[in-house]
Amino acid sequence: MPHSTGLRGRELIKGHATLNDFLMLVDPSCEVAVSGADIAAVCDRHGGIGADGFVRVVRTTALPGAGAFAAAVPEAEWFMDYYNADGSVAEMCGNATRLFAHVLDSEGLRPIADGESVTIGTRGGARTVTRLGDLWTVDMGAARLTRPRQAQDEGWDTTVVVPGLAGERAALSVEMPNPHTVVALGEENELEAALFAGLTDSAAPVVYDPPPEAGTNLELVVPLGEETDPDTQAPVGIARMRVLERGVGETLSCGTGCCAVAVALHSWTGPGAPEDYRLLVPGGQIGVHVGADPLAEDSTVLLTGPATITGRVTIA
């Protein structure tokens, strides 16, 4: 691993949240000099360890540039310094947030009892994570439409050409706060037919009109109807989806992507839409609560799912 010089001799924790996997560096005082090349090297699935993303677990007060955030949100003792697999900086990640809380608890950095919550810092703002047995619920904050006027008038704001699918597809752009582009498909066989190029593939890329200024995640979703929650008797929307993640390639799950899909489905359905969604991703199932109006100024989207630590490795 010739490019991972900044991580030599360092222990990394490997884990996943619905098979969206991450490498976690516990570095409370921000002592380790990590470059984008270091991150890309360890996240590489052939020459490195392999992961969809990299997270430094650091005290907020120790992270350069986070002084104003630490002063504004003093309860966020820990900060999720998150990077995509190619070493690029990302706003945050819902799945990594669940694993982050799990690591805080398992490493004794911040024990979290069942039913207890912890607030952490991310580049997308403060996030509160609550432990519910083996599951973790993340308060993901409010959703935003990238181009609200067109989206509210027409239900979409972008056209997308996906290799393997015929023609242009209408899409809705949602910020969670990561940028997402959501495309609804009519049949599950279309979901399987889509060809997602990875970071090193030579396959044709997805084409967006207009092109996203800061890149985007792409979510393809097939609505599968509704079921009734046995406890509340409320409707729950069910859907299958796939994700092409910015700076990573196809992933088996994406927390912010699941939130964006639930918001899009709620917006497209209109009055009477379910407030809860069960989303089937290749890595498992994720629950999303959007409430009555996920686009309201004071709204918040809740993401619920598991997190698992799978091992540890020291970089040679």
Tab-separated table of N, CA, C and O in Angstrom, residues 22-83:
chain	number	residue	atom	x	y	z
A	22	PHE	N	-17.140	0.891	5.946
A	22	PHE	CA	-16.292	2.037	6.251
A	22	PHE	C	-15.072	1.597	7.044
A	22	PHE	O	-15.095	0.586	7.756
A	23	LEU	N	-14.027	2.410	6.928
A	23	LEU	CA	-12.843	2.290	7.765
A	23	LEU	C	-12.838	3.468	8.720
A	23	LEU	O	-12.970	4.619	8.297
A	24	MET	N	-12.712	3.188	10.011
A	24	MET	CA	-12.808	4.213	11.047
A	24	MET	C	-11.453	4.359	11.740
A	24	MET	O	-10.911	3.382	12.270
A	25	LEU	N	-10.911	5.559	11.739
A	25	LEU	CA	-9.679	5.874	12.443
A	25	LEU	C	-10.030	6.633	13.716
A	25	LEU	O	-10.562	7.754	13.653
A	26	VAL	N	-9.758	6.054	14.867
A	26	VAL	CA	-9.992	6.739	16.136
A	26	VAL	C	-8.774	7.630	16.404
A	26	VAL	O	-7.682	7.144	16.690
A	27	ASP	N	-8.973	8.926	16.288
A	27	ASP	CA	-7.892	9.913	16.383
A	27	ASP	C	-8.424	11.126	17.150
A	27	ASP	O	-8.641	12.191	16.572
A	28	PRO	N	-8.642	10.976	18.462
A	28	PRO	CA	-9.330	12.020	19.228
A	28	PRO	C	-8.695	13.401	19.134
A	28	PRO	O	-9.406	14.413	19.096
A	29	SER	N	-7.350	13.466	19.104
A	29	SER	CA	-6.655	14.751	19.108
A	29	SER	C	-6.244	15.222	17.726
A	29	SER	O	-5.514	16.215	17.603
A	30	CYS	N	-6.687	14.516	16.678
A	30	CYS	CA	-6.365	14.864	15.286
A	30	CYS	C	-4.852	14.939	15.074
A	30	CYS	O	-4.317	15.904	14.521
A	31	GLU	N	-4.169	13.889	15.508
A	31	GLU	CA	-2.712	13.837	15.415
A	31	GLU	C	-2.212	13.218	14.118
A	31	GLU	O	-1.056	13.407	13.753
A	32	VAL	N	-3.070	12.471	13.423
A	32	VAL	CA	-2.633	11.724	12.244
A	32	VAL	C	-2.823	12.576	10.990
A	32	VAL	O	-3.924	13.064	10.721
A	33	ALA	N	-1.755	12.750	10.227
A	33	ALA	CA	-1.824	13.487	8.962
A	33	ALA	C	-2.273	12.528	7.868
A	33	ALA	O	-1.516	11.654	7.441
A	34	VAL	N	-3.515	12.652	7.443
A	34	VAL	CA	-4.102	11.752	6.448
A	34	VAL	C	-4.389	12.531	5.183
A	34	VAL	O	-5.059	13.570	5.219
A	35	SER	N	-3.918	12.038	4.038
A	35	SER	CA	-4.169	12.692	2.758
A	35	SER	C	-5.268	11.964	1.996
A	35	SER	O	-5.633	10.830	2.326
A	36	GLY	N	-5.757	12.606	0.944
A	36	GLY	CA	-6.729	11.951	0.080
A	36	GLY	C	-6.161	10.693	-0.551
A	36	GLY	O	-6.865	9.698	-0.731
A	37	ALA	N	-4.863	10.717	-0.870
A	37	ALA	CA	-4.220	9.535	-1.447
A	37	ALA	C	-4.161	8.397	-0.438
A	37	ALA	O	-4.345	7.222	-0.795
A	38	ASP	N	-3.888	8.720	0.834
A	38	ASP	CA	-3.898	7.693	1.878
A	38	ASP	C	-5.265	7.019	1.958
A	38	ASP	O	-5.374	5.798	2.040
A	39	ILE	N	-6.309	7.840	1.950
A	39	ILE	CA	-7.670	7.322	2.078
A	39	ILE	C	-8.030	6.454	0.881
A	39	ILE	O	-8.570	5.354	1.031
A	40	ALA	N	-7.718	6.943	-0.319
A	40	ALA	CA	-8.022	6.155	-1.515
A	40	ALA	C	-7.285	4.826	-1.504
A	40	ALA	O	-7.817	3.803	-1.949
A	41	ALA	N	-6.039	4.821	-0.987
A	41	ALA	CA	-5.241	3.594	-0.963
A	41	ALA	C	-5.845	2.546	-0.034
A	41	ALA	O	-5.970	1.378	-0.398
A	42	VAL	N	-6.247	2.934	1.180
A	42	VAL	CA	-6.781	1.940	2.114
A	42	VAL	C	-8.197	1.520	1.738
A	42	VAL	O	-8.623	0.395	2.030
A	43	CYS	N	-8.946	2.412	1.066
A	43	CYS	CA	-10.312	2.067	0.658
A	43	CYS	C	-10.351	1.232	-0.619
A	43	CYS	O	-11.401	0.651	-0.937
A	44	ASP	N	-9.242	1.160	-1.345
A	44	ASP	CA	-9.191	0.384	-2.584
A	44	ASP	C	-9.434	-1.099	-2.273
A	44	ASP	O	-8.800	-1.671	-1.394
A	45	ARG	N	-10.347	-1.722	-3.004
A	45	ARG	CA	-10.729	-3.105	-2.708
A	45	ARG	C	-9.750	-4.125	-3.282
A	45	ARG	O	-9.869	-5.321	-2.997
A	46	HIS	N	-8.790	-3.683	-4.067
A	46	HIS	CA	-7.800	-4.609	-4.629
A	46	HIS	C	-6.427	-4.412	-3.989
A	46	HIS	O	-5.792	-5.373	-3.553
A	47	GLY	N	-5.957	-3.156	-3.911
A	47	GLY	CA	-4.642	-2.903	-3.342
A	47	GLY	C	-4.665	-2.518	-1.882
A	47	GLY	O	-3.608	-2.446	-1.243
A	48	GLY	N	-5.865	-2.259	-1.318
A	48	GLY	CA	-5.963	-1.842	0.073
A	48	GLY	C	-6.821	-2.790	0.878
A	48	GLY	O	-6.850	-3.994	0.620
A	49	ILE	N	-7.523	-2.241	1.859
A	49	ILE	CA	-8.414	-3.055	2.690
A	49	ILE	C	-9.792	-3.135	2.056
A	49	ILE	O	-10.422	-4.183	2.032
A	50	GLY	N	-10.265	-2.015	1.555
A	50	GLY	CA	-11.562	-1.966	0.896
A	50	GLY	C	-12.639	-1.359	1.764
A	50	GLY	O	-12.863	-1.801	2.886
A	51	ALA	N	-13.284	-0.309	1.238
A	51	ALA	CA	-14.393	0.327	1.955
A	51	ALA	C	-15.050	1.344	1.044
A	51	ALA	O	-14.439	1.835	0.081
A	52	ASP	N	-16.290	1.682	1.370
A	52	ASP	CA	-17.015	2.721	0.637
A	52	ASP	C	-16.675	4.118	1.142
A	52	ASP	O	-16.967	5.107	0.467
A	53	GLY	N	-16.101	4.197	2.341
A	53	GLY	CA	-15.779	5.502	2.892
A	53	GLY	C	-14.817	5.386	4.050
A	53	GLY	O	-14.530	4.289	4.559
A	54	PHE	N	-14.297	6.529	4.478
A	54	PHE	CA	-13.298	6.608	5.544
A	54	PHE	C	-13.749	7.668	6.537
A	54	PHE	O	-14.201	8.749	6.139
A	55	VAL	N	-13.633	7.372	7.826
A	55	VAL	CA	-14.074	8.297	8.863
A	55	VAL	C	-12.990	8.446	9.926
A	55	VAL	O	-12.496	7.448	10.459
A	56	ARG	N	-12.632	9.692	10.221
A	56	ARG	CA	-11.799	9.969	11.395
A	56	ARG	C	-12.744	10.300	12.559
A	56	ARG	O	-13.605	11.178	12.442
A	57	VAL	N	-12.575	9.579	13.679
A	57	VAL	CA	-13.335	9.843	14.890
A	57	VAL	C	-12.502	10.808	15.724
A	57	VAL	O	-11.478	10.426	16.303
A	58	VAL	N	-12.914	12.067	15.774
A	58	VAL	CA	-12.082	13.121	16.347
A	58	VAL	C	-12.922	14.015	17.262
A	58	VAL	O	-14.116	14.211	17.027
A	59	ARG	N	-12.297	14.533	18.309
A	59	ARG	CA	-12.990	15.517	19.145
A	59	ARG	C	-13.201	16.797	18.330
A	59	ARG	O	-12.292	17.264	17.646
A	60	THR	N	-14.392	17.347	18.431
A	60	THR	CA	-14.730	18.529	17.642
A	60	THR	C	-13.759	19.674	17.907
A	60	THR	O	-13.346	20.387	16.990
A	61	THR	N	-13.361	19.843	19.159
A	61	THR	CA	-12.466	20.948	19.510
A	61	THR	C	-11.067	20.766	18.958
A	61	THR	O	-10.295	21.727	18.903
A	62	ALA	N	-10.711	19.535	18.534
A	62	ALA	CA	-9.372	19.276	18.009
A	62	ALA	C	-9.299	19.371	16.492
A	62	ALA	O	-8.203	19.399	15.928
A	63	LEU	N	-10.451	19.421	15.823
A	63	LEU	CA	-10.464	19.410	14.359
A	63	LEU	C	-10.235	20.810	13.817
A	63	LEU	O	-10.992	21.736	14.128
A	64	PRO	N	-9.202	21.020	13.017
A	64	PRO	CA	-8.957	22.353	12.459
A	64	PRO	C	-10.163	22.866	11.678
A	64	PRO	O	-10.783	22.133	10.906
A	65	GLY	N	-10.507	24.127	11.920
A	65	GLY	CA	-11.616	24.747	11.210
A	65	GLY	C	-12.977	24.521	11.827
A	65	GLY	O	-13.976	25.053	11.340
A	66	ALA	N	-13.035	23.735	12.915
A	66	ALA	CA	-14.330	23.429	13.523
A	66	ALA	C	-14.581	24.242	14.783
A	66	ALA	O	-15.526	23.944	15.530
A	67	GLY	N	-13.790	25.268	15.028
A	67	GLY	CA	-13.925	26.042	16.257
A	67	GLY	C	-15.286	26.699	16.405
A	67	GLY	O	-15.897	26.657	17.486
A	68	ALA	N	-15.783	27.319	15.342
A	68	ALA	CA	-17.082	27.980	15.408
A	68	ALA	C	-18.199	26.968	15.647
A	68	ALA	O	-19.135	27.228	16.417
A	69	PHE	N	-18.092	25.798	15.008
A	69	PHE	CA	-19.100	24.756	15.209
A	69	PHE	C	-19.063	24.274	16.655
A	69	PHE	O	-20.112	24.101	17.297
A	70	ALA	N	-17.860	24.059	17.207
A	70	ALA	CA	-17.727	23.582	18.581
A	70	ALA	C	-18.339	24.576	19.569
A	70	ALA	O	-18.968	24.184	20.559
A	71	ALA	N	-18.167	25.856	19.291
A	71	ALA	CA	-18.736	26.881	20.167
A	71	ALA	C	-20.257	26.927	20.055
A	71	ALA	O	-20.955	27.147	21.048
A	72	ALA	N	-20.770	26.725	18.840
A	72	ALA	CA	-22.212	26.808	18.618
A	72	ALA	C	-22.946	25.570	19.109
A	72	ALA	O	-24.107	25.655	19.528
A	73	VAL	N	-22.278	24.405	19.034
A	73	VAL	CA	-22.910	23.140	19.430
A	73	VAL	C	-21.985	22.431	20.426
A	73	VAL	O	-21.365	21.420	20.096
A	74	PRO	N	-21.861	22.940	21.634
A	74	PRO	CA	-20.907	22.365	22.583
A	74	PRO	C	-21.221	20.922	22.973
A	74	PRO	O	-20.329	20.191	23.414
A	75	GLU	N	-22.483	20.500	22.814
A	75	GLU	CA	-22.834	19.125	23.165
A	75	GLU	C	-22.284	18.105	22.163
A	75	GLU	O	-22.239	16.907	22.453
A	76	ALA	N	-21.859	18.570	20.974
A	76	ALA	CA	-21.289	17.671	19.966
A	76	ALA	C	-19.799	17.507	20.248
A	76	ALA	O	-18.943	18.122	19.608
A	77	GLU	N	-19.486	16.672	21.225
A	77	GLU	CA	-18.085	16.477	21.621
A	77	GLU	C	-17.271	15.826	20.512
A	77	GLU	O	-16.080	16.096	20.365
A	78	TRP	N	-17.927	14.966	19.735
A	78	TRP	CA	-17.219	14.189	18.702
A	78	TRP	C	-17.681	14.605	17.311
A	78	TRP	O	-18.849	14.916	17.097
A	79	PHE	N	-16.750	14.569	16.366
A	79	PHE	CA	-17.013	14.996	14.990
A	79	PHE	C	-16.703	13.847	14.031
A	79	PHE	O	-15.676	13.170	14.171
A	80	MET	N	-17.588	13.644	13.061
A	80	MET	CA	-17.406	12.622	12.035
A	80	MET	C	-16.721	13.253	10.822
A	80	MET	O	-17.364	13.863	9.970
A	81	ASP	N	-15.423	13.108	10.770
A	81	ASP	CA	-14.605	13.656	9.677
A	81	ASP	C	-14.648	12.640	8.538
A	81	ASP	O	-13.864	11.687	8.507
A	82	TYR	N	-15.558	12.844	7.581
A	82	TYR	CA	-15.932	11.798	6.623
A	82	TYR	C	-15.399	12.076	5.218
A	82	TYR	O	-15.410	13.219	4.749
A	83	TYR	N	-14.966	10.978	4.541
A	83	TYR	CA	-14.417	11.056	3.188
A	83	TYR	C	-14.974	9.913	2.340
A	83	TYR	O	-15.181	8.799	2.834
